[in-house]
mmCIF file of C-alpha atoms in Angstrom:
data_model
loop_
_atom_site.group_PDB
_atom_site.id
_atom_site.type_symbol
_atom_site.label_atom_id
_atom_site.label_comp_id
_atom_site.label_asym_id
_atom_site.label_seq_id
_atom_site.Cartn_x
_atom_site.Cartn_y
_atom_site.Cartn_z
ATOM 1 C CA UNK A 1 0.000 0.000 0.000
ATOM 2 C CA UNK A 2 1.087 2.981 -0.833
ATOM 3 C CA UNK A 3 1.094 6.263 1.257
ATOM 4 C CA UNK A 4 0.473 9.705 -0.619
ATOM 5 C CA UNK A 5 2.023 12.457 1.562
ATOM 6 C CA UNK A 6 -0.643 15.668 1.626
ATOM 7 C CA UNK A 7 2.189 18.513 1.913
ATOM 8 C CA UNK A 8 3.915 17.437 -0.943
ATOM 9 C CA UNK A 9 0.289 17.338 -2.941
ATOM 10 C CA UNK A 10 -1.001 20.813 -1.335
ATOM 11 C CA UNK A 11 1.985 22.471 -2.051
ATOM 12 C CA UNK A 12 1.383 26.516 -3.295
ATOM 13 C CA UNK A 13 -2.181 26.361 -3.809
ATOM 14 C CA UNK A 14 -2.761 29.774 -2.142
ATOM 15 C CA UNK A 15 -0.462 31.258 -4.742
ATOM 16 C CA UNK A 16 -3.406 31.633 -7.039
ATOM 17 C CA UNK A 17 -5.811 31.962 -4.345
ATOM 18 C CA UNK A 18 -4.196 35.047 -2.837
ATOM 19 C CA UNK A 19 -3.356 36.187 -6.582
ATOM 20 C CA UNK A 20 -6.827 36.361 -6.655
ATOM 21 C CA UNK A 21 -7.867 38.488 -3.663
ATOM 22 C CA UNK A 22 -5.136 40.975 -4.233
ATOM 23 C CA UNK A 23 -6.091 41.907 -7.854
ATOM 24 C CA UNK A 24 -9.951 41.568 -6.899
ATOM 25 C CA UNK A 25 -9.203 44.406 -3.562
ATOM 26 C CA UNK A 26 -7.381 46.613 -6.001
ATOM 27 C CA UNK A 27 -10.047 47.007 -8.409
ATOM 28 C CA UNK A 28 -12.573 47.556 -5.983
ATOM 29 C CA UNK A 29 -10.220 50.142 -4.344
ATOM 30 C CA UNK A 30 -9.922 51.813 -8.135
ATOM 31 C CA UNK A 31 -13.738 51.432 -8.420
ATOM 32 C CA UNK A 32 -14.396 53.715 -4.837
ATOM 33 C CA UNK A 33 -11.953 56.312 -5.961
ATOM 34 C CA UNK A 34 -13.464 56.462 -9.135
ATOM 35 C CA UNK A 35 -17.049 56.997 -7.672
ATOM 36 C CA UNK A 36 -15.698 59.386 -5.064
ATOM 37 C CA UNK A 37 -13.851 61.634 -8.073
ATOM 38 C CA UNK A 38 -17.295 61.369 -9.244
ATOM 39 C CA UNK A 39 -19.086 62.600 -6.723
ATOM 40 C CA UNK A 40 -17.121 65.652 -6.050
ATOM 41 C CA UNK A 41 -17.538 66.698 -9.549
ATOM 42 C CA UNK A 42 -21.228 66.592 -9.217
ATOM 43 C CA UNK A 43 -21.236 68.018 -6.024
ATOM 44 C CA UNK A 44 -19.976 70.843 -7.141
ATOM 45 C CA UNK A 45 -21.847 70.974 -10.859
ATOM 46 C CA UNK A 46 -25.082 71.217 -8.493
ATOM 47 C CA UNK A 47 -23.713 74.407 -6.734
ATOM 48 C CA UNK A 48 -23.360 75.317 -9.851
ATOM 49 C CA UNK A 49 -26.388 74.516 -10.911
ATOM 50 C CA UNK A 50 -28.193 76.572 -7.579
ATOM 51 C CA UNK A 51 -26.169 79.056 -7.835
ATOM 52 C CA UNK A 52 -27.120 79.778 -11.712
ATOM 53 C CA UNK A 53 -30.856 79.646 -10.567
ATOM 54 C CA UNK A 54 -30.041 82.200 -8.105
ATOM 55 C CA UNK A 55 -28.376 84.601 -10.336
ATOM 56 C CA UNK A 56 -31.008 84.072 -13.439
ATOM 57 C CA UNK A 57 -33.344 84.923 -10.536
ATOM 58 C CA UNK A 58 -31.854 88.136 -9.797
ATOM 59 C CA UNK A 59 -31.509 88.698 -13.298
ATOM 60 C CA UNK A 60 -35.214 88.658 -13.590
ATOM 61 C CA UNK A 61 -36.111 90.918 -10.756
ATOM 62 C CA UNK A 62 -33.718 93.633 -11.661
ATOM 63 C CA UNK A 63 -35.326 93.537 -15.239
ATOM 64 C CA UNK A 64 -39.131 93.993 -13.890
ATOM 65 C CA UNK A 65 -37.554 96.773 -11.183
ATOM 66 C CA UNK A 66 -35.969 98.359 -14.223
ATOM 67 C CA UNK A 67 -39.092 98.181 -16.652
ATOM 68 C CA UNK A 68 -42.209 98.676 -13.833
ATOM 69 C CA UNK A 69 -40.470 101.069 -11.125
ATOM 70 C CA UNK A 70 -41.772 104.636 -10.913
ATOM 71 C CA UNK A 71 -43.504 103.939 -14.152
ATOM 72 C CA UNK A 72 -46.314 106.432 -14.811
ATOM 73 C CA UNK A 73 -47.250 104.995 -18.856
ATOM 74 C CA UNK A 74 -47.455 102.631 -20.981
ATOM 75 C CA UNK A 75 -44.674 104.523 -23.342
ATOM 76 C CA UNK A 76 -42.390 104.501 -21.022
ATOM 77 C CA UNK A 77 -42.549 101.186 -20.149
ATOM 78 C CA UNK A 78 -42.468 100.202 -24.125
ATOM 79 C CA UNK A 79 -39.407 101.909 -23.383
ATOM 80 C CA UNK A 80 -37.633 100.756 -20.295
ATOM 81 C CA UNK A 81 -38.489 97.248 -22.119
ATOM 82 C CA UNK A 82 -36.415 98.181 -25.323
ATOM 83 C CA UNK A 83 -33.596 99.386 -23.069
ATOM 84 C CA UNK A 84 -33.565 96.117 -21.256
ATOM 85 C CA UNK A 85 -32.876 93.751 -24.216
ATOM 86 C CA UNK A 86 -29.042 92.475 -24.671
ATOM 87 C CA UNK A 87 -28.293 94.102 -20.672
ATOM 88 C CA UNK A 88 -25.221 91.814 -19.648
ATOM 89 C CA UNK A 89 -24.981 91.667 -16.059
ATOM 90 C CA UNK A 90 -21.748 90.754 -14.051
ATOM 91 C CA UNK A 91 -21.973 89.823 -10.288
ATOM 92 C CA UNK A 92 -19.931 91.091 -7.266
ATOM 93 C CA UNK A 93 -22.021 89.078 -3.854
ATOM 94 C CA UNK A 94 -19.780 86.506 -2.875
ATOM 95 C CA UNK A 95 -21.744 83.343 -3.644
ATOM 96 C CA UNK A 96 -22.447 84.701 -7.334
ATOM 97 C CA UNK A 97 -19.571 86.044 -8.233
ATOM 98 C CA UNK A 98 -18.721 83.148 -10.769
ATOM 99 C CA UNK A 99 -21.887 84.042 -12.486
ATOM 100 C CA UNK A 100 -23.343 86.499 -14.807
ATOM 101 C CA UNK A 101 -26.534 87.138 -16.682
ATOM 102 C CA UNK A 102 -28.700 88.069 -19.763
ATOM 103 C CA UNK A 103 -31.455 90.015 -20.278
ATOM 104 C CA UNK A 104 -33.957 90.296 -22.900
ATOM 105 C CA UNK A 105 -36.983 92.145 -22.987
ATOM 106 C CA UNK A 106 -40.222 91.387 -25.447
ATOM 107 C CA UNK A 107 -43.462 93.299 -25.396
ATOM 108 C CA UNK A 108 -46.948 93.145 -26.984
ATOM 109 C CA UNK A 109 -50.320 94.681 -27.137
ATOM 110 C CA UNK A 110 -53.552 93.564 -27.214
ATOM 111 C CA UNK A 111 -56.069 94.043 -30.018
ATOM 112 C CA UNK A 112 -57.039 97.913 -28.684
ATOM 113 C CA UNK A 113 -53.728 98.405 -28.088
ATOM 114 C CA UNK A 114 -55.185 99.395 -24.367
ATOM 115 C CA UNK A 115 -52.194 96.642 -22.601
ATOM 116 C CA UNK A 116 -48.872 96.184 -23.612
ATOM 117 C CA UNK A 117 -47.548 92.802 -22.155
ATOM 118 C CA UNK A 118 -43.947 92.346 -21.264
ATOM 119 C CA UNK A 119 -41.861 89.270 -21.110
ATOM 120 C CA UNK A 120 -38.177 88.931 -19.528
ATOM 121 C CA UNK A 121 -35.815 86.173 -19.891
ATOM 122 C CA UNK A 122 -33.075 86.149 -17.549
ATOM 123 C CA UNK A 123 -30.470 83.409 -19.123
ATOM 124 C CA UNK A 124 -27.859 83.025 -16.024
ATOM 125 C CA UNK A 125 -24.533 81.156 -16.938
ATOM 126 C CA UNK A 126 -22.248 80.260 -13.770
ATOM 127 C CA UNK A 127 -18.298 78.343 -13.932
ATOM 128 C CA UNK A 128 -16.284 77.568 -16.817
ATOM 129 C CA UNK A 129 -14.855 74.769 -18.324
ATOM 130 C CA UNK A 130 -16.346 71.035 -17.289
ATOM 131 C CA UNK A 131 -17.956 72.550 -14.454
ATOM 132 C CA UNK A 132 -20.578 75.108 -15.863
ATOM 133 C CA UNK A 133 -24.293 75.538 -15.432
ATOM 134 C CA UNK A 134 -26.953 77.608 -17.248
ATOM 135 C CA UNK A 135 -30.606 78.309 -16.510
ATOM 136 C CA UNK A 136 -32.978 80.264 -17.273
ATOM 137 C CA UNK A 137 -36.245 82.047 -15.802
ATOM 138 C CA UNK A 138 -38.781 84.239 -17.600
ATOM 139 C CA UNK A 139 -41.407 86.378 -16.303
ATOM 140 C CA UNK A 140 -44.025 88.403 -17.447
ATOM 141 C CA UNK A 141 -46.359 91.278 -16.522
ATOM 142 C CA UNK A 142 -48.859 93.698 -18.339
ATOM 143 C CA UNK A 143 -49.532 97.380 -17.922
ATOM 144 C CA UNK A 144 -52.663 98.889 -18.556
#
């Protein structure tokens, strides 16, 4: 009878095992940075993003202050409106300041020409590069 020894049999079979487990940790090591990279990036591309809502926002109110404040006719609004259109504007506030907006003004009247309706767009751009946002709010009003 014959007598098979087990160390000489077993030997270096956790060569390939540990092989194995090394390569199969590093990828999923490469696979979390990867995700984390990732979600900085969009972390940041949605502060972008808010921060572009923000300053289209502003956009937008200065536009109506500029076309409806102390305002006494309909001309002058007509006017205000024209002046309004292709107004770039560049802000200094510390959470904008990576920002800047368009304006453009549109009106029209009514059959009787007794209401001249306004629309503003406010196009807000914020961050350069990979890491830019744009959005855009438009309003509207009427004067009578």
């Amino acid at each position: 009878m014959m007598q098979i020894n087990l160390r000489v049999r077993n030997k270096g079979f956790l060569m390939p095992l540990a092989a194995v487990l090394v390569v199969g940790v590093a990828m999923m090591a490469l696979a979390i940075s990867h995700m984390a990279s990732n979600s900085g990036n969009s972390s940041v591309q949605e502060g972008l993003s808010l921060q572009a809502f923000y300053a289209a926002e502003s956009g937008a109110q200065y536009a109506m202050n500029q076309l409806m404040f102390d305002v006494t006719s309909r001309t002058s609004a007509d006017a205000n409106c024209a002046t309004l259109s292709g107004t770039s504007l560049n802000f200094s506030a510390v959470g904008l300041a990576v920002c800047s907006a368009s304006l453009a003004c549109s009106v029209s009247n009514d059959a009787a020409n007794t209401t001249s309706f306004y629309s503003v767009t406010s196009s807000a751009n914020c961050g350069a590069g990979d890491l830019f946002a744009q959005r855009t709010i438009s309003v509207s009003a009427f004067f009578q």
